[in-house]
Amino acid sequence: MRINKVVKQTGLSKRTIYYYIDEQLIFPEINPDNGYYEFSDKDVRTLKLLQQLRSLDFSIKDIQELLAYPHSIHVYLQKQLEKLKREHFLLNEKLSRMKELETLLPPFTISSEHLAQALENLSSISPPSTSYDEASDAKMVSLYLWGSFLQGVEMTEFRQYLWDKVLTTAAASKDPNFVILKQFLYSLPARLIDAEFAGRNRHIETIIALRPNTISKYVQKVCGDLNRIIEDEAFLDYWKSSYHNRILPSLILFDSELNYLMLELSPRFSDYSRNIHICCNQVYLWLHSKEGKPLKDKLLNRLEGYIDIESHHHGGLAALFSLPEYDDAANP
């Protein structure tokens, strides 16, 4: 369709539409006969999406990131929510000061001296606190940790109740690990947020797909991978730099009471939990065998205290073979 029809359907101006084309947010085809843009229904849907995101005060740069890496949406929504809350706080502070200034000024015959004196007596704007919104932060981090297990699961009324309970329990816990993981996600560009979620999904699907007759083969592969990555300096650097702000907080939360709710909520999580515990236990036992002890000693030595294979159902071992592509993460 031609641009005049798109203008009618979206309410956007031609100038705005051309701007979105220049910013490579939409890619309409060009009619070779006349050189005019030909817009598809998909282009119109994208323009309406852009219109909605801009109405929520998302920047063009953020919108470009969101469209390219949709897994990052929850992180960007939370960041935008906090930005708008800060702006709302500052706007309310300015309104209060304006009202205060009005009461400090005489009702008539105002001089520059009156204004100067009133401004001197005016209270200063207090900086907005970096408050922790337990509910919003807990939801974002919970989706990061457990969202993959909701895919393909019919959300019955009972399951929705359980998910709501996961979120309220997470928020009520005031566990600092939610804040730590939130800051970790905030520190990543959209590309790496997307890679983080995609990497988690691939690992989860691999574990869920394991069967009793394939677990041993998978464990053998894991042991081989551990031998390889422990010699990889880039991996060691990434592991150590990520341990306290991503790996350990995830292990702690993944081994919390919230897991019991997830076990009841999601059959996918039940399958994953069962299989990952079997795998971690077999890897753990192998590392304590005569054959595996040299690798265990090397792991503990090379990671220099940045691992605990005893706690959290040996979850540190699961983290070792489930990290996303660390090459990208180490070079944002």
Short mmCIF file of C-alpha atoms in Angstrom, two decimals:
data_model
loop_
_atom_site.label_atom_id
_atom_site.label_comp_id
_atom_site.label_asym_id
_atom_site.label_seq_id
_atom_site.Cartn_x
_atom_site.Cartn_y
_atom_site.Cartn_z
CA MET A 1 0.00 0.00 0.00
CA ARG A 2 1.09 3.61 -0.56
CA ILE A 3 2.10 5.97 2.20
CA ASN A 4 -1.14 8.01 2.14
CA LYS A 5 -3.08 4.90 3.14
CA VAL A 6 -0.54 4.12 5.86
CA VAL A 7 -0.96 7.63 7.25
CA LYS A 8 -4.73 7.09 7.47
CA GLN A 9 -4.35 3.68 9.15
CA THR A 10 -1.75 4.73 11.72
CA GLY A 11 -2.35 8.44 12.29
CA LEU A 12 1.38 9.03 11.85
CA SER A 13 2.69 11.83 9.67
CA LYS A 14 4.62 11.16 6.50
CA ARG A 15 7.64 12.82 8.07
CA THR A 16 7.54 10.41 11.04
CA ILE A 17 7.15 7.38 8.77
CA TYR A 18 10.11 8.46 6.65
CA TYR A 19 12.11 9.00 9.84
CA TYR A 20 11.38 5.42 10.96
CA ILE A 21 12.52 4.20 7.54
CA ASP A 22 15.76 6.20 7.86
CA GLU A 23 16.31 4.71 11.33
CA GLN A 24 15.81 1.22 9.83
CA LEU A 25 12.85 0.41 12.04
CA ILE A 26 10.73 -0.58 9.04
CA PHE A 27 11.84 -1.83 5.63
CA PRO A 28 9.14 -1.19 3.01
CA GLU A 29 9.86 -2.35 -0.53
CA ILE A 30 10.46 0.17 -3.29
CA ASN A 31 8.35 -0.12 -6.43
CA PRO A 32 10.90 -0.33 -9.28
CA ASP A 33 8.45 1.24 -11.74
CA ASN A 34 7.91 4.52 -9.90
CA GLY A 35 10.39 4.56 -6.98
CA TYR A 36 7.62 4.86 -4.37
CA TYR A 37 7.59 2.90 -1.13
CA GLU A 38 5.14 0.01 -0.97
CA PHE A 39 4.14 -0.79 2.61
CA SER A 40 3.04 -4.26 3.71
CA ASP A 41 0.57 -5.16 6.46
CA LYS A 42 3.62 -6.14 8.56
CA ASP A 43 5.05 -2.63 8.09
CA VAL A 44 1.77 -1.13 9.31
CA ARG A 45 1.73 -3.42 12.37
CA THR A 46 5.32 -2.42 13.14
CA LEU A 47 4.45 1.27 12.80
CA LYS A 48 1.58 0.85 15.26
CA LEU A 49 3.94 -0.94 17.63
CA LEU A 50 6.44 1.91 17.29
CA GLN A 51 3.65 4.38 17.99
CA GLN A 52 2.75 2.59 21.21
CA LEU A 53 6.37 2.29 22.39
CA ARG A 54 7.03 5.96 21.68
CA SER A 55 3.90 6.86 23.65
CA LEU A 56 5.54 5.08 26.61
CA ASP A 57 8.57 7.35 26.15
CA PHE A 58 10.93 4.67 24.86
CA SER A 59 13.82 6.17 22.93
CA ILE A 60 14.44 5.27 19.30
CA LYS A 61 17.66 3.53 20.35
CA ASP A 62 15.82 1.40 22.91
CA ILE A 63 13.11 0.55 20.39
CA GLN A 64 15.74 -0.56 17.89
CA GLU A 65 17.21 -2.85 20.56
CA LEU A 66 13.81 -4.23 21.56
CA LEU A 67 12.80 -5.07 18.00
CA ALA A 68 16.13 -6.72 17.29
CA TYR A 69 16.31 -8.63 20.58
CA PRO A 70 12.75 -9.24 21.90
CA HIS A 71 13.93 -11.43 24.79
CA SER A 72 15.13 -8.23 26.45
CA ILE A 73 11.62 -6.74 26.72
CA HIS A 74 11.05 -7.39 30.44
CA VAL A 75 14.40 -5.84 31.37
CA TYR A 76 13.75 -2.77 29.23
CA LEU A 77 10.22 -2.40 30.59
CA GLN A 78 11.53 -2.46 34.15
CA LYS A 79 14.26 0.08 33.37
CA GLN A 80 11.73 2.35 31.68
CA LEU A 81 9.33 2.00 34.61
CA GLU A 82 12.05 3.09 37.03
CA LYS A 83 12.96 6.03 34.78
CA LEU A 84 9.34 7.22 34.66
CA LYS A 85 9.00 6.82 38.43
CA ARG A 86 12.08 9.02 38.95
CA GLU A 87 10.70 11.62 36.55
CA HIS A 88 7.33 11.47 38.31
CA PHE A 89 9.02 11.99 41.67
CA LEU A 90 11.00 14.99 40.41
CA LEU A 91 7.93 16.51 38.78
CA ASN A 92 6.00 16.24 42.06
CA GLU A 93 8.95 17.83 43.89
CA LYS A 94 8.95 20.74 41.44
CA LEU A 95 5.20 21.19 41.81
CA SER A 96 5.57 21.29 45.60
CA ARG A 97 8.33 23.91 45.38
CA MET A 98 6.25 26.04 43.02
CA LYS A 99 3.37 25.99 45.50
CA GLU A 100 5.78 26.77 48.34
CA LEU A 101 7.25 29.69 46.39
CA GLU A 102 3.76 31.05 45.80
CA THR A 103 3.06 31.10 49.55
CA LEU A 104 6.41 32.80 50.34
CA LEU A 105 5.78 35.73 48.00
CA PRO A 106 3.66 38.71 49.08
CA PRO A 107 0.28 39.00 47.33
CA PHE A 108 1.22 42.22 45.47
CA THR A 109 4.00 44.76 44.83
CA ILE A 110 6.64 42.07 44.34
CA SER A 111 10.21 43.27 43.92
CA SER A 112 13.35 41.40 42.88
CA GLU A 113 14.37 41.52 46.57
CA HIS A 114 11.12 39.76 47.53
CA LEU A 115 11.79 37.07 44.92
CA ALA A 116 15.41 36.63 45.99
CA GLN A 117 14.42 36.29 49.65
CA ALA A 118 11.67 33.79 48.83
CA LEU A 119 14.03 31.70 46.73
CA GLU A 120 16.60 31.66 49.54
CA ASN A 121 13.96 30.33 51.91
CA LEU A 122 12.69 27.79 49.42
CA SER A 123 13.46 24.18 50.33
CA SER A 124 15.72 22.31 47.97
CA ILE A 125 14.61 19.36 45.85
CA SER A 126 15.61 16.12 47.50
CA PRO A 127 17.18 13.64 45.10
CA PRO A 128 15.00 10.64 44.26
CA SER A 129 16.00 7.56 46.17
CA THR A 130 17.06 4.49 44.24
CA SER A 131 14.23 2.53 45.76
CA TYR A 132 13.85 -1.21 45.38
CA ASP A 133 10.47 -2.06 43.91
CA GLU A 134 10.20 -5.60 45.28
CA ALA A 135 7.22 -6.60 43.14
CA SER A 136 8.58 -5.36 39.81
CA ASP A 137 12.12 -6.55 40.40
CA ALA A 138 10.97 -9.95 41.63
CA LYS A 139 8.78 -10.40 38.55
CA MET A 140 11.58 -9.52 36.13
CA VAL A 141 14.13 -11.80 37.80
CA SER A 142 11.58 -14.60 38.24
CA LEU A 143 10.85 -14.49 34.52
CA TYR A 144 14.58 -14.68 33.88
CA LEU A 145 14.98 -17.70 36.16
CA TRP A 146 11.73 -19.59 35.58
CA GLY A 147 9.97 -18.02 32.59
CA SER A 148 11.21 -20.73 30.20
CA PHE A 149 9.33 -23.32 32.22
CA LEU A 150 6.01 -21.59 31.52
CA GLN A 151 6.33 -21.98 27.73
CA GLY A 152 3.76 -24.37 26.36
CA VAL A 153 2.18 -24.86 29.79
CA GLU A 154 -1.56 -24.21 29.90
CA MET A 155 -2.09 -21.55 32.56
CA THR A 156 -5.13 -22.90 34.33
CA GLU A 157 -6.65 -20.91 37.16
CA PHE A 158 -4.70 -22.97 39.68
CA ARG A 159 -1.41 -22.56 37.81
CA GLN A 160 -1.98 -18.82 37.54
CA TYR A 161 -2.55 -18.80 41.29
CA LEU A 162 0.75 -20.63 41.81
CA TRP A 163 2.64 -18.24 39.52
CA ASP A 164 1.17 -15.25 41.34
CA LYS A 165 2.27 -16.89 44.58
CA VAL A 166 5.80 -17.30 43.19
CA LEU A 167 5.90 -13.57 42.45
CA THR A 168 4.42 -12.45 45.77
CA THR A 169 6.65 -14.83 47.74
CA ALA A 170 9.71 -13.61 45.83
CA ALA A 171 8.81 -9.97 46.49
CA ALA A 172 8.02 -10.57 50.17
CA SER A 173 11.33 -12.36 50.72
CA LYS A 174 13.31 -9.13 50.11
CA ASP A 175 16.17 -11.41 49.11
CA PRO A 176 19.11 -9.22 48.01
CA ASN A 177 19.87 -11.71 45.25
CA PHE A 178 16.91 -10.34 43.29
CA VAL A 179 18.55 -6.91 43.33
CA ILE A 180 21.93 -8.37 42.37
CA LEU A 181 20.47 -10.22 39.39
CA LYS A 182 18.45 -7.17 38.39
CA GLN A 183 21.63 -5.08 38.27
CA PHE A 184 23.35 -7.84 36.30
CA LEU A 185 20.58 -7.79 33.68
CA TYR A 186 20.61 -3.97 33.64
CA SER A 187 24.34 -4.04 32.89
CA LEU A 188 23.87 -6.02 29.67
CA PRO A 189 23.08 -4.57 26.25
CA ALA A 190 19.98 -6.00 24.58
CA ARG A 191 22.09 -8.32 22.42
CA LEU A 192 23.53 -10.06 25.47
CA ILE A 193 20.21 -10.11 27.34
CA ASP A 194 18.79 -11.90 24.32
CA ALA A 195 21.76 -14.29 24.25
CA GLU A 196 21.38 -14.90 27.98
CA PHE A 197 17.72 -15.91 27.64
CA ALA A 198 18.33 -17.90 24.45
CA GLY A 199 21.25 -19.75 26.05
CA ARG A 200 19.18 -20.62 29.11
CA ASN A 201 16.35 -21.87 26.89
CA ARG A 202 18.69 -24.13 24.90
CA HIS A 203 20.17 -25.60 28.07
CA ILE A 204 16.75 -26.16 29.62
CA GLU A 205 15.40 -27.87 26.48
CA THR A 206 18.47 -30.13 26.36
CA ILE A 207 17.99 -31.23 29.97
CA ILE A 208 14.23 -31.73 29.64
CA ALA A 209 14.77 -33.93 26.58
CA LEU A 210 17.08 -36.34 28.46
CA ARG A 211 15.81 -39.84 29.08
CA PRO A 212 17.13 -42.59 31.40
CA ASN A 213 19.01 -44.18 28.49
CA THR A 214 20.61 -40.89 27.34
CA ILE A 215 21.62 -39.32 30.65
CA SER A 216 24.86 -41.31 30.97
CA LYS A 217 25.98 -40.22 27.51
CA TYR A 218 25.18 -36.61 28.38
CA VAL A 219 27.13 -36.85 31.64
CA GLN A 220 30.13 -38.21 29.72
CA LYS A 221 29.92 -35.21 27.38
CA VAL A 222 29.72 -32.85 30.37
CA CYS A 223 32.84 -34.36 31.93
CA GLY A 224 34.66 -33.91 28.64
CA ASP A 225 33.46 -30.30 28.42
CA LEU A 226 34.71 -29.62 31.96
CA ASN A 227 38.15 -30.88 30.97
CA ARG A 228 38.12 -28.47 28.03
CA ILE A 229 36.76 -25.31 29.64
CA ILE A 230 38.99 -25.51 32.69
CA GLU A 231 41.94 -24.87 30.34
CA ASP A 232 40.17 -21.93 28.65
CA GLU A 233 41.47 -18.66 30.14
CA ALA A 234 38.64 -16.63 28.62
CA PHE A 235 36.08 -18.89 30.28
CA LEU A 236 37.86 -18.71 33.63
CA ASP A 237 37.94 -14.90 33.48
CA TYR A 238 34.27 -14.76 32.56
CA TRP A 239 33.29 -17.21 35.29
CA LYS A 240 35.17 -15.31 37.99
CA SER A 241 33.85 -11.92 36.88
CA SER A 242 30.27 -13.26 36.76
CA TYR A 243 30.32 -15.45 39.84
CA HIS A 244 29.05 -13.03 42.48
CA ASN A 245 26.71 -10.95 40.31
CA ARG A 246 25.09 -13.72 38.26
CA ILE A 247 26.09 -17.32 38.96
CA LEU A 248 25.89 -17.54 42.75
CA PRO A 249 22.69 -15.44 43.11
CA SER A 250 21.02 -17.63 40.49
CA LEU A 251 22.06 -20.81 42.33
CA ILE A 252 20.75 -19.50 45.65
CA LEU A 253 17.37 -18.49 44.23
CA PHE A 254 17.11 -21.65 42.15
CA ASP A 255 17.51 -23.67 45.32
CA SER A 256 15.03 -21.66 47.39
CA GLU A 257 11.48 -22.43 48.52
CA LEU A 258 10.22 -20.94 45.24
CA ASN A 259 11.29 -24.14 43.54
CA TYR A 260 8.62 -26.10 45.41
CA LEU A 261 5.96 -23.83 43.94
CA MET A 262 7.47 -24.21 40.46
CA LEU A 263 7.51 -28.00 40.81
CA GLU A 264 3.77 -27.90 41.41
CA LEU A 265 3.17 -25.30 38.70
CA SER A 266 5.12 -26.59 35.71
CA PRO A 267 5.58 -30.18 34.44
CA ARG A 268 8.49 -28.81 32.38
CA PHE A 269 10.21 -27.63 35.54
CA SER A 270 9.59 -31.00 37.21
CA ASP A 271 11.26 -32.78 34.27
CA TYR A 272 14.15 -30.33 34.27
CA SER A 273 14.65 -30.47 38.04
CA ARG A 274 14.66 -34.27 38.09
CA ASN A 275 17.11 -34.60 35.20
CA ILE A 276 19.50 -31.84 36.24
CA HIS A 277 19.75 -33.27 39.76
CA ILE A 278 20.55 -36.73 38.33
CA CYS A 279 23.18 -35.25 36.02
CA CYS A 280 24.79 -33.11 38.73
CA ASN A 281 24.86 -36.02 41.15
CA GLN A 282 26.52 -38.31 38.59
CA VAL A 283 29.10 -35.66 37.67
CA TYR A 284 29.73 -35.04 41.37
CA LEU A 285 30.25 -38.75 42.06
CA TRP A 286 32.57 -39.08 39.07
CA LEU A 287 34.65 -36.11 40.24
CA HIS A 288 35.09 -37.89 43.59
CA SER A 289 36.12 -41.13 41.92
CA LYS A 290 39.74 -42.08 41.29
CA GLU A 291 39.32 -41.29 37.62
CA GLY A 292 37.68 -37.90 38.13
CA LYS A 293 39.62 -36.63 41.15
CA PRO A 294 42.39 -34.97 39.07
CA LEU A 295 39.76 -32.88 37.28
CA LYS A 296 38.03 -32.00 40.56
CA ASP A 297 41.34 -30.83 42.03
CA LYS A 298 42.05 -28.81 38.90
CA LEU A 299 38.56 -27.23 38.98
CA LEU A 300 38.97 -26.15 42.59
CA ASN A 301 42.50 -24.91 41.98
CA ARG A 302 41.85 -23.04 38.73
CA LEU A 303 38.61 -21.43 39.94
CA GLU A 304 40.35 -20.23 43.11
CA GLY A 305 37.35 -20.36 45.43
CA TYR A 306 34.85 -19.17 42.82
CA ILE A 307 32.87 -22.42 43.04
CA ASP A 308 31.21 -24.61 45.63
CA ILE A 309 30.29 -28.04 44.28
CA GLU A 310 28.85 -29.21 47.59
CA SER A 311 26.03 -26.69 48.12
CA HIS A 312 22.72 -26.13 46.30
CA HIS A 313 22.44 -29.78 45.19
CA HIS A 314 25.79 -29.43 43.39
CA GLY A 315 24.24 -26.59 41.39
CA GLY A 316 27.67 -25.05 40.79
CA LEU A 317 28.39 -27.96 38.47
CA ALA A 318 25.20 -27.31 36.51
CA ALA A 319 26.26 -23.68 36.10
CA LEU A 320 29.60 -24.77 34.68
CA PHE A 321 28.03 -26.60 31.77
CA SER A 322 24.98 -24.38 31.24
CA LEU A 323 26.47 -20.90 30.78
CA PRO A 324 25.50 -19.10 27.54
CA GLU A 325 28.16 -18.23 24.99
CA TYR A 326 30.68 -16.47 27.20
CA ASP A 327 32.70 -15.18 24.24
CA ASP A 328 29.91 -12.72 23.44
CA ALA A 329 29.27 -11.95 27.10
CA ALA A 330 32.91 -11.16 27.71
CA ASN A 331 33.03 -8.81 24.70
CA PRO A 332 29.81 -6.75 24.68
#
